[in-house]
Coordinates of C-alpha atoms and ligand atoms in Angstrom, one line a residue:
M1 CA 0.0 0.0 0.0
I2 CA 1.4 3.4 -0.9
Q3 CA 1.7 5.7 2.0
S4 CA 1.5 9.5 1.7
F5 CA 4.5 11.5 2.7
N6 CA 4.8 11.6 6.4
S7 CA 7.3 13.5 8.4
S8 CA 7.4 10.8 11.0
H9 CA 9.4 8.7 8.5
Y10 CA 12.2 11.2 8.7
T11 CA 14.6 10.8 11.5
P12 CA 16.1 14.2 12.3
P13 CA 19.9 14.0 12.7
M14 CA 21.9 15.8 15.4
P15 CA 21.0 19.4 16.0
K16 CA 24.6 20.6 15.5
F17 CA 27.3 19.3 13.2
Y18 CA 31.0 20.2 13.2
I19 CA 33.1 18.7 10.4
T20 CA 36.8 19.2 9.7
T21 CA 39.2 18.3 6.9
P22 CA 42.9 17.8 7.6
I23 CA 44.8 21.1 7.4
Y24 CA 46.8 20.7 4.2
Y25 CA 50.5 21.4 3.7
P26 CA 50.9 24.4 1.4
N27 CA 54.4 23.3 0.3
A28 CA 52.9 22.8 -3.2
E29 CA 49.7 23.4 -5.0
P30 CA 46.6 21.4 -4.0
H31 CA 45.8 18.2 -6.0
L32 CA 43.0 15.6 -6.3
G33 CA 43.6 14.2 -2.8
H34 CA 43.0 17.5 -1.2
V35 CA 40.0 18.3 -3.5
Y36 CA 38.5 14.9 -2.7
T37 CA 38.6 15.2 1.1
T38 CA 37.3 18.8 0.9
I39 CA 34.4 17.9 -1.5
C40 CA 33.4 15.0 0.7
A41 CA 33.3 17.2 3.7
D42 CA 31.4 19.8 1.7
V43 CA 28.7 17.2 0.8
L44 CA 28.3 16.3 4.5
A45 CA 28.2 20.0 5.6
R46 CA 25.7 20.9 2.9
Y47 CA 23.5 17.9 3.9
H48 CA 23.5 18.8 7.6
R49 CA 22.8 22.5 6.8
L50 CA 19.9 21.5 4.7
A51 CA 18.7 19.2 7.4
G52 CA 18.5 22.2 9.7
D53 CA 21.6 21.4 11.9
D54 CA 23.7 24.2 13.1
T55 CA 26.7 23.4 11.0
F56 CA 30.4 24.4 11.1
F57 CA 32.8 23.2 8.5
L58 CA 36.5 23.9 8.9
T59 CA 39.4 23.5 6.6
G60 CA 42.8 25.2 6.5
T61 CA 46.5 24.9 6.1
D62 CA 49.4 23.4 8.1
E63 CA 52.2 25.8 7.4
H64 CA 55.1 24.9 9.7
G65 CA 57.7 22.2 9.5
I66 CA 60.8 21.3 7.7
K67 CA 59.2 20.6 4.3
M68 CA 58.1 24.2 4.1
V69 CA 61.6 25.4 5.0
K70 CA 63.2 23.2 2.4
T71 CA 60.9 24.1 -0.4
A72 CA 61.1 27.8 0.4
A73 CA 64.9 27.6 0.4
E74 CA 64.9 25.9 -3.0
R75 CA 62.8 28.8 -4.3
N76 CA 64.8 31.5 -2.6
I77 CA 61.9 32.8 -0.6
T78 CA 60.9 32.7 3.1
P79 CA 58.7 30.0 4.4
Q80 CA 56.1 32.6 5.2
Q81 CA 56.2 33.8 1.6
L82 CA 55.8 30.3 0.3
A83 CA 52.9 29.7 2.7
D84 CA 51.2 32.9 1.6
Q85 CA 51.6 32.1 -2.1
N86 CA 50.2 28.6 -1.8
V87 CA 47.6 29.3 0.8
A88 CA 46.2 31.9 -1.7
V89 CA 45.9 29.0 -4.2
F90 CA 44.1 26.8 -1.7
E91 CA 41.7 29.5 -0.7
S92 CA 40.8 30.6 -4.2
L93 CA 40.4 26.9 -5.3
W94 CA 37.8 26.3 -2.5
K95 CA 35.9 29.4 -3.8
E96 CA 36.2 28.2 -7.4
L97 CA 34.9 24.8 -6.3
N98 CA 32.0 26.3 -4.3
I99 CA 33.2 24.8 -1.1
T100 CA 31.0 26.0 1.8
N101 CA 33.6 26.1 4.6
D102 CA 32.7 28.4 7.4
D103 CA 36.3 29.1 8.3
F104 CA 39.8 28.6 7.0
I105 CA 42.5 28.3 9.7
R106 CA 46.1 29.0 9.0
T107 CA 48.6 27.7 11.5
S108 CA 50.8 30.8 10.9
S109 CA 47.9 33.1 11.9
P110 CA 48.2 35.0 15.1
R111 CA 44.9 33.6 16.4
H112 CA 46.2 30.0 16.0
K113 CA 49.7 30.7 17.4
Q114 CA 48.3 32.5 20.5
S115 CA 45.9 29.6 21.2
V116 CA 48.6 27.0 20.7
Q117 CA 50.9 28.7 23.1
K118 CA 48.2 28.7 25.7
I119 CA 47.7 25.0 25.1
V120 CA 51.4 24.4 25.5
E121 CA 51.4 26.5 28.7
K122 CA 48.6 24.3 30.1
L123 CA 50.5 21.1 29.2
V124 CA 53.7 22.4 30.8
A125 CA 51.7 23.4 33.9
S126 CA 50.1 20.0 34.2
G127 CA 53.5 18.3 33.9
D128 CA 52.7 16.6 30.5
I129 CA 55.5 18.3 28.7
Y130 CA 59.2 17.7 29.8
L131 CA 62.7 18.3 28.4
G132 CA 64.8 15.4 27.2
S133 CA 67.0 14.6 24.4
Y134 CA 66.2 12.5 21.4
Q135 CA 68.2 10.4 19.0
G136 CA 66.4 8.4 16.4
W137 CA 65.2 7.7 13.0
Y138 CA 63.2 10.4 11.4
D139 CA 60.7 10.3 8.5
E140 CA 61.1 13.7 7.0
G141 CA 58.1 13.3 4.6
Q142 CA 55.7 12.3 7.4
E143 CA 57.5 14.6 10.0
E144 CA 57.7 12.0 12.7
F145 CA 60.3 9.9 14.5
V146 CA 60.1 6.2 13.9
T147 CA 60.9 3.6 16.5
E148 CA 63.9 1.3 15.9
T149 CA 61.7 -1.7 15.4
E150 CA 59.6 0.2 12.9
A151 CA 62.6 1.6 11.1
K152 CA 64.0 -1.9 10.7
D153 CA 60.6 -3.3 9.5
R154 CA 60.5 -0.6 6.9
Q155 CA 64.1 -1.3 5.9
Y156 CA 65.1 2.2 7.0
L157 CA 62.8 3.8 4.4
A158 CA 60.5 6.6 4.9
F159 CA 56.8 6.4 3.9
N160 CA 57.7 8.1 0.6
R161 CA 60.5 5.5 0.1
K162 CA 63.4 8.0 0.7
P163 CA 65.8 6.9 3.4
L164 CA 65.0 7.6 7.0
V165 CA 67.3 10.2 8.5
R166 CA 69.2 10.0 11.8
Y167 CA 68.4 12.9 14.2
S168 CA 69.7 13.7 17.6
E169 CA 68.9 16.9 19.6
P170 CA 67.4 18.2 22.9
T171 CA 63.7 18.2 22.6
Y172 CA 60.6 18.5 24.6
F173 CA 58.4 15.5 25.0
F174 CA 54.7 15.1 25.5
K175 CA 53.8 12.3 27.9
L176 CA 52.0 10.3 25.3
K177 CA 52.7 6.9 27.1
K178 CA 50.9 8.1 30.2
Y179 CA 47.6 8.5 28.3
I180 CA 47.7 5.3 26.2
P181 CA 45.6 3.2 28.6
Q182 CA 42.9 5.9 28.5
V183 CA 43.1 6.3 24.7
Q184 CA 42.9 2.5 24.3
A185 CA 40.0 2.2 26.7
Y186 CA 38.2 5.0 24.9
I187 CA 38.7 3.4 21.4
E188 CA 37.5 0.1 22.8
S189 CA 34.4 1.5 24.5
H190 CA 33.4 3.7 21.5
P191 CA 33.0 1.4 18.5
D192 CA 32.0 4.3 16.2
F193 CA 35.0 6.5 17.2
I194 CA 37.3 5.1 14.4
Q195 CA 35.7 4.4 11.1
P196 CA 35.8 2.4 8.9
L197 CA 36.2 -0.6 11.3
A198 CA 39.2 -2.0 9.6
R199 CA 41.1 1.2 10.5
R200 CA 40.0 0.8 14.1
N201 CA 41.5 -2.7 14.3
E202 CA 44.8 -1.4 12.8
V203 CA 45.1 1.3 15.4
L204 CA 44.2 -1.1 18.3
S205 CA 46.8 -3.6 17.2
K206 CA 49.5 -0.9 16.7
L207 CA 48.7 0.3 20.2
K208 CA 49.4 -3.1 21.6
Q209 CA 53.0 -3.0 20.2
G210 CA 53.8 -0.2 22.7
V211 CA 54.0 3.6 22.3
E212 CA 56.8 6.0 23.2
D213 CA 56.5 9.6 24.4
L214 CA 56.2 12.1 21.7
S215 CA 59.0 14.5 20.7
I216 CA 57.2 17.8 20.1
S217 CA 59.9 20.4 19.7
R218 CA 63.0 21.4 17.6
A219 CA 65.8 23.6 18.8
T220 CA 67.4 23.7 15.4
L221 CA 64.4 25.1 13.5
K222 CA 63.1 28.7 13.5
W223 CA 59.9 28.2 11.4
G224 CA 57.3 27.2 13.9
I225 CA 55.4 28.3 17.0
E226 CA 57.9 29.1 19.8
L227 CA 57.4 27.3 23.1
P228 CA 56.3 30.1 25.5
H229 CA 58.6 29.0 28.3
D230 CA 61.6 28.2 26.1
P231 CA 61.5 30.3 22.9
G232 CA 64.7 28.5 21.7
H233 CA 62.4 25.6 20.7
V234 CA 59.6 25.6 18.2
L235 CA 56.8 23.1 18.2
Y236 CA 57.2 20.2 15.9
V237 CA 54.6 19.6 14.5
W238 CA 51.5 17.5 15.3
I239 CA 50.6 19.4 18.5
D240 CA 50.5 22.6 16.4
A241 CA 48.6 21.0 13.5
L242 CA 46.0 18.9 15.5
S243 CA 45.2 21.9 17.7
N244 CA 43.7 23.7 14.7
Y245 CA 40.4 21.8 15.3
I246 CA 39.9 23.7 18.6
T247 CA 41.9 26.9 18.1
A248 CA 39.6 27.7 15.1
L249 CA 36.7 27.6 17.6
G250 CA 38.5 30.0 19.9
Y251 CA 39.9 27.6 22.4
P252 CA 41.2 28.5 25.0
A253 CA 39.2 31.6 25.8
L254 CA 41.4 34.6 25.3
S255 CA 41.5 38.0 26.9
D256 CA 39.1 40.7 25.5
E257 CA 41.8 42.3 23.6
A258 CA 42.9 39.1 21.9
T259 CA 39.3 38.1 21.3
K260 CA 38.7 41.4 19.4
R261 CA 41.8 40.8 17.3
R262 CA 40.7 37.3 16.6
S263 CA 37.3 38.4 15.5
D264 CA 38.7 41.2 13.3
E265 CA 40.9 38.6 11.7
G266 CA 37.9 36.4 11.0
K267 CA 36.1 39.3 9.4
E268 CA 38.9 40.1 7.1
S269 CA 39.4 36.5 6.0
P270 CA 39.0 36.8 2.2
S271 CA 38.5 33.1 1.8
L272 CA 35.0 33.0 3.0
P273 CA 31.8 33.9 1.1
S274 CA 30.2 36.8 3.0
S275 CA 27.1 34.7 3.7
L276 CA 29.2 32.2 5.5
R277 CA 31.7 34.5 7.2
R278 CA 31.4 34.5 11.0
S279 CA 33.4 36.5 13.4
V280 CA 35.2 34.0 15.4
A281 CA 34.3 34.2 19.0
P282 CA 35.3 32.0 21.9
S283 CA 31.7 30.7 22.3
L284 CA 32.1 28.8 19.1
F285 CA 34.0 26.2 21.1
D286 CA 31.1 25.7 23.5
Q287 CA 28.7 25.6 20.6
F288 CA 30.5 23.2 18.3
W289 CA 33.0 21.1 20.2
P290 CA 33.3 18.1 20.2
A291 CA 33.7 17.7 16.5
D292 CA 31.2 15.3 14.9
V293 CA 33.6 14.1 12.3
H294 CA 37.3 14.6 11.6
L295 CA 37.4 13.5 7.9
I296 CA 41.0 12.5 7.0
G297 CA 43.0 10.3 4.7
K298 CA 44.0 6.9 6.2
E299 CA 47.7 7.8 6.5
I300 CA 47.1 10.2 9.3
M301 CA 44.8 8.0 11.3
W302 CA 47.3 7.3 14.0
F303 CA 47.9 10.9 14.8
H304 CA 44.2 11.6 15.0
T305 CA 43.2 8.6 17.0
V306 CA 46.2 8.4 19.4
Y307 CA 48.1 11.7 19.7
W308 CA 45.0 13.8 19.4
P309 CA 42.9 11.9 22.0
A310 CA 45.9 11.9 24.4
M311 CA 46.3 15.6 24.0
L312 CA 42.6 16.1 24.7
F313 CA 42.7 13.9 27.7
A314 CA 45.7 15.9 29.0
L315 CA 43.8 19.2 28.4
G316 CA 40.6 17.8 30.0
I317 CA 38.6 18.3 26.8
D318 CA 35.9 16.0 25.3
Q319 CA 36.9 13.6 22.6
P320 CA 35.7 14.1 19.0
K321 CA 32.7 11.8 18.2
Q322 CA 34.3 10.3 15.1
V323 CA 37.4 10.1 13.0
Y324 CA 36.7 8.8 9.6
A325 CA 39.5 7.8 7.3
H326 CA 38.8 7.6 3.6
G327 CA 41.0 5.7 1.1
W328 CA 43.6 7.0 -1.3
W329 CA 43.4 8.0 -4.9
T330 CA 46.0 6.0 -6.6
A331 CA 47.6 6.0 -10.0
D332 CA 48.6 2.6 -11.1
G333 CA 48.1 1.3 -7.6
R334 CA 50.5 3.8 -5.9
K335 CA 49.2 6.6 -3.6
M336 CA 49.0 9.9 -5.4
S337 CA 51.2 12.4 -3.7
K338 CA 53.2 15.5 -4.2
T339 CA 56.4 13.7 -3.4
E340 CA 55.7 11.0 -6.0
G341 CA 54.6 13.6 -8.6
N342 CA 51.9 11.2 -9.8
F343 CA 48.8 13.1 -9.0
I344 CA 45.8 14.3 -11.0
D345 CA 46.5 18.0 -10.9
L346 CA 44.4 21.1 -10.9
A347 CA 44.7 21.5 -14.7
K348 CA 43.2 18.1 -15.3
L349 CA 40.4 18.8 -12.8
R350 CA 39.7 22.2 -14.3
G351 CA 39.5 20.5 -17.7
V352 CA 36.8 18.0 -16.6
I353 CA 34.9 20.8 -14.9
A354 CA 35.0 22.9 -18.0
T355 CA 33.7 20.1 -20.2
H356 CA 31.3 18.2 -17.8
S357 CA 30.6 20.6 -14.9
L358 CA 31.7 20.8 -11.3
D359 CA 28.8 18.6 -10.2
A360 CA 29.9 15.9 -12.6
L361 CA 33.3 15.9 -10.8
R362 CA 31.6 15.8 -7.4
Y363 CA 29.5 12.9 -8.6
Y364 CA 32.4 10.9 -9.9
L365 CA 34.5 11.4 -6.8
L366 CA 31.8 9.9 -4.6
R367 CA 30.6 7.3 -7.1
A368 CA 34.1 5.8 -7.9
A369 CA 34.3 3.4 -4.9
P370 CA 32.6 2.6 -1.6
F371 CA 33.6 5.3 0.8
G372 CA 36.7 4.3 2.7
N373 CA 38.2 2.2 -0.1
D374 CA 41.1 3.3 -2.3
L375 CA 40.1 4.8 -5.6
D376 CA 41.8 4.8 -9.0
W377 CA 41.2 7.7 -11.4
S378 CA 39.9 6.5 -14.7
D379 CA 38.8 8.7 -17.6
S380 CA 36.4 6.1 -18.9
E381 CA 34.8 5.6 -15.5
F382 CA 34.4 9.3 -15.3
N383 CA 32.6 9.3 -18.6
S384 CA 30.4 6.4 -17.5
A385 CA 29.5 8.2 -14.3
Y386 CA 28.4 11.3 -16.4
T387 CA 26.4 9.1 -18.8
E388 CA 24.7 7.5 -15.8
L389 CA 23.7 10.9 -14.5
G390 CA 22.1 11.7 -17.9
N391 CA 20.5 8.3 -18.6
V392 CA 19.0 7.8 -15.1
I393 CA 18.5 11.1 -13.4
G394 CA 18.3 13.5 -16.3
N395 CA 16.2 11.1 -18.3
C396 CA 13.8 10.5 -15.5
L397 CA 13.2 14.2 -14.9
N398 CA 12.9 14.8 -18.6
R399 CA 10.3 12.1 -19.2
V400 CA 8.2 13.1 -16.1
L401 CA 8.2 16.8 -17.1
N402 CA 7.5 16.1 -20.7
M403 CA 4.5 13.9 -19.9
A404 CA 3.2 16.1 -17.1
N405 CA 3.3 19.1 -19.5
K406 CA 1.7 17.1 -22.3
Y407 CA -1.0 15.3 -20.4
L408 CA -1.7 17.4 -17.3
D409 CA -0.9 20.9 -18.5
G410 CA 2.1 20.9 -16.1
I411 CA -0.2 20.7 -13.0
V412 CA 0.5 18.3 -10.2
P413 CA -2.6 16.0 -9.8
P414 CA -4.2 15.1 -6.4
D415 CA -2.6 12.5 -4.2
P416 CA -4.1 9.2 -5.4
G417 CA -3.8 7.5 -2.0
P418 CA -3.0 3.8 -1.6
A419 CA -2.1 1.8 -4.6
T420 CA -4.9 0.1 -6.5
G421 CA -5.3 -1.8 -9.8
D422 CA -2.1 -2.2 -11.8
D423 CA -0.1 -0.2 -9.3
L424 CA -0.4 -3.1 -6.9
A425 CA 2.3 -4.9 -9.0
H426 CA 4.8 -2.1 -8.2
S427 CA 5.1 -2.5 -4.5
L428 CA 8.9 -2.5 -4.7
F429 CA 9.0 0.9 -6.3
I430 CA 6.4 2.2 -3.9
E431 CA 8.3 0.8 -1.0
K432 CA 11.6 2.4 -2.2
Y433 CA 9.9 5.7 -2.5
T434 CA 8.1 5.5 0.8
N435 CA 11.2 4.5 2.8
F436 CA 13.5 6.9 0.9
P437 CA 14.0 9.6 3.5
Q438 CA 14.8 7.1 6.2
S439 CA 17.2 5.2 3.9
L440 CA 19.0 8.3 2.9
A441 CA 19.3 9.6 6.5
A442 CA 20.8 6.3 7.6
R443 CA 23.4 6.4 4.8
Y444 CA 24.4 10.0 5.7
N445 CA 24.6 9.2 9.3
A446 CA 26.9 6.3 8.5
I447 CA 29.0 8.5 6.2
A448 CA 28.4 6.0 3.4
L449 CA 29.2 8.5 0.7
Q450 CA 28.8 6.2 -2.2
D451 CA 25.5 5.0 -0.9
I452 CA 24.1 8.5 -0.6
I453 CA 24.4 8.5 -4.4
L454 CA 23.1 5.0 -4.9
V455 CA 19.9 5.5 -2.9
P456 CA 18.6 8.3 -5.1
L457 CA 20.0 6.7 -8.2
E458 CA 18.1 3.5 -7.5
L459 CA 14.9 5.4 -6.9
A460 CA 15.3 7.2 -10.2
R461 CA 15.9 3.9 -11.9
A462 CA 12.9 2.4 -10.3
T463 CA 10.8 5.4 -11.4
N464 CA 12.0 4.9 -14.9
G465 CA 11.0 1.2 -14.7
Y466 CA 7.6 2.1 -13.3
I467 CA 7.0 4.6 -16.1
D468 CA 8.1 2.0 -18.7
S469 CA 5.7 -0.5 -17.3
R470 CA 2.7 1.7 -16.6
A471 CA 3.2 3.6 -19.9
P472 CA 1.4 6.9 -19.2
F473 CA 1.6 7.6 -23.0
K474 CA -0.8 4.7 -23.5
L475 CA -3.0 5.6 -20.6
A476 CA -3.3 9.1 -22.0
K477 CA -5.0 7.7 -25.1
D478 CA -7.9 6.2 -23.2
P479 CA -10.2 8.8 -21.5
A480 CA -11.5 6.0 -19.2
K481 CA -8.0 5.8 -17.8
A482 CA -7.7 9.4 -16.8
G483 CA -7.7 8.5 -13.1
E484 CA -5.0 5.9 -13.6
L485 CA -2.9 8.3 -15.6
Q486 CA -3.1 10.9 -12.8
A487 CA -2.0 8.4 -10.2
V488 CA 1.0 7.2 -12.3
M489 CA 2.0 10.8 -13.0
W490 CA 1.6 11.7 -9.3
R491 CA 3.9 9.0 -8.2
S492 CA 6.4 9.7 -10.9
I493 CA 6.5 13.4 -10.2
Q494 CA 6.9 13.0 -6.4
S495 CA 9.5 10.4 -6.9
I496 CA 11.8 12.5 -9.1
Y497 CA 11.2 15.4 -6.7
R498 CA 12.6 13.3 -3.8
V499 CA 15.5 12.2 -6.0
L500 CA 16.5 15.8 -6.7
V501 CA 16.1 17.0 -3.2
A502 CA 18.4 14.1 -2.0
L503 CA 21.0 15.1 -4.6
L504 CA 21.2 18.8 -3.5
P505 CA 24.2 18.3 -1.2
I506 CA 26.0 16.3 -3.9
L507 CA 25.0 18.1 -7.1
P508 CA 24.2 21.6 -5.7
E509 CA 23.8 23.3 -9.1
K510 CA 22.3 20.5 -11.1
A511 CA 19.8 19.4 -8.5
A512 CA 18.7 23.0 -7.9
A513 CA 18.3 23.4 -11.6
G514 CA 16.2 20.3 -11.8
L515 CA 14.1 21.4 -8.9
T516 CA 13.6 24.8 -10.6
Q517 CA 12.3 22.9 -13.6
L518 CA 9.8 21.2 -11.2
G519 CA 8.8 24.7 -10.2
V520 CA 10.2 24.4 -6.7
D521 CA 11.4 27.6 -4.9
L522 CA 14.3 26.5 -2.7
T523 CA 14.7 29.6 -0.7
A524 CA 14.3 29.0 3.0
K525 CA 13.6 25.4 2.6
S526 CA 15.3 22.7 4.7
L527 CA 15.4 19.0 4.0
P528 CA 12.8 18.1 6.6
D529 CA 10.4 20.7 4.9
L530 CA 11.2 19.3 1.5
F531 CA 10.7 15.7 2.5
S532 CA 7.7 16.1 4.7
Q533 CA 5.4 17.5 2.0
P534 CA 4.9 16.2 -1.5
L535 CA 4.5 18.8 -4.3
P536 CA 0.8 19.8 -3.6
A537 CA -2.0 19.2 -6.0
G538 CA -2.3 22.2 -8.3
H539 CA 1.5 23.0 -8.1
K540 CA 2.7 24.3 -11.5
L541 CA 5.7 22.4 -12.9
G542 CA 8.1 24.2 -15.3
A543 CA 9.6 23.3 -18.7
N544 CA 12.2 20.7 -19.1
Q545 CA 15.7 21.3 -20.3
P546 CA 18.5 18.7 -20.4
L547 CA 20.4 18.7 -17.1
F548 CA 23.3 16.6 -18.4
P549 CA 23.7 17.4 -22.1
K550 CA 25.6 14.8 -24.1
I551 CA 29.3 15.7 -24.4
E552 CA 30.9 15.0 -27.8
P553 CA 34.1 13.1 -27.3
A554 CA 37.1 15.3 -28.2
A555 CA 38.0 14.9 -31.9
Ligands
ME8_601 O1 49.0 15.3 6.1 N1 44.1 10.3 -1.9 O2 48.7 17.4 5.0 P1 48.7 16.9 3.4 C1 43.2 10.8 -1.1 N2 49.2 18.6 7.2 N3 43.4 11.8 -0.2 C2 44.6 12.4 -0.2 C3 45.6 11.9 -1.1 C4 45.3 10.9 -1.9 N4 46.2 10.4 -2.8 N5 46.7 12.7 -0.9 C5 46.3 13.6 0.1 C6 48.9 16.5 6.1 N6 45.0 13.4 0.5 C7 48.9 17.3 7.4 C8 47.6 17.1 8.1 S1 45.9 17.5 10.1 C9 45.9 18.0 11.6 C10 47.5 17.7 9.4 C11 44.3 14.2 1.5 O3 48.8 18.2 2.6 C12 43.8 13.3 2.6 O4 42.8 14.0 3.3 O5 49.7 15.9 3.2 C13 45.1 13.4 3.5 O6 44.8 13.0 4.8 C14 45.4 14.8 3.4 O7 45.1 15.2 2.0 C15 46.9 15.1 3.6 O8 47.3 16.3 3.3

């Protein structure tokens, strides 16, 4: 039996949503990997905003460290100049890609530096930071010391396959070991904390091999945040970087003077669209912490699920609700990275956006593999994904509007109520349609970013199948079947309407354009509003235009 739209089917998600991306190294230009994480986070942020959640979406840049110093030296500029140049590229890229970040945090900004120094002061005061000296194997690419056992296992090669380097120097340590039992207990008692589950098992088994205290400063480096009690040392580098997730929210509360400076800095930030710009005030921390999701690539899982929780325990701050590690884009099976020089670069991405649209790129990135798995860029799969959009979604909208305009003067007929007659044979389609809001919310809540595409795609396919089978074009020829025609059209119209609403976070421009063709005014509408009511009887639909025009292959 068909059920009418009913808001009780829709489970409202959490009332606030704080999502972060990693802060990226601006030692080179952004590439597909950075674009991927940021677009995935953008999809989630858009969904939660649409769902009515108070949403905060943070991204930014991680500007300190030896890589920046080395690259700047090669180019004969200062690390700050290098950072400024590349940060400008990141910021303008996010604008170009319509990324809806609410803030952009730079680790070289005064607001971040001041907050990090306060954090270090707290950790020194609590006895969690102490001076020692360190000699060990160092992975310069990953910016971390590696234990002797690990160095041996890796045949003294860094993650990027260059040799590990031997370092020895006085350094401050963070008492990581002291917090390991707490971190482990936390991970074990919070099954959703690390996702996907395979990553959780990796972290837990690595924890069992033992963990050493964390070297957190360098006396030989100038480019970094000075330790407030010993300015001869700069922080190096994860404490600085990980803190961004709370310093951007104004943690710890600063003096009035500093708060004003911080808020002026927020207003001036050119990276933010004015509608999204917020003056950054300390209360953001109370409002948004703990983060709902730290979205990251799998290679920085350990830092986010061991170092970061340990720091938060030391500071007495709540843990983030979830750390989700997605897979890597690979090229011929190897991780794409700046060091390897094998990445899909901005020129390539701009090319596909110019020919196929930004939304087509967003669609492909999510469609390419189940979320969490590695992904391999393939031009032919990109083209198939685009064709699928046209054949399934575009075609469904096109047919529905064509027929509605032809047979019903573009007016939505009345709700036919429960299925009768030949519609009784279409219970699967009707069920899919009825359960749609719940299915979609479940996939979003699980951050199943391929499924959030498949759910609407399947409903559009089922609608196409329903139309093929019920053949409104035949019903229209028989005046005795006018009632049936109206019922079939009602179900088809409402179904494509749901599909397009669901696609708004993924295909913001195309879905909005499709909804405009359905005569829907999106202003001031949230997802619960959109889902809770069908298009009413008498609603005027618009004219159809192809959403995904066929692209001629390059000659
Ligand atoms: O690690 N496939 O910065 P980073 C998918 N500053 N995602 C990729 C990718 C690939 N081939 N390559 C990069 C850092 N990414 C630190 C983070 S956070 C407190 C500090 C994405 O510029 C993915 O999100 O190397 C990965 O985690 C991030 O870029 C690493 O960016």
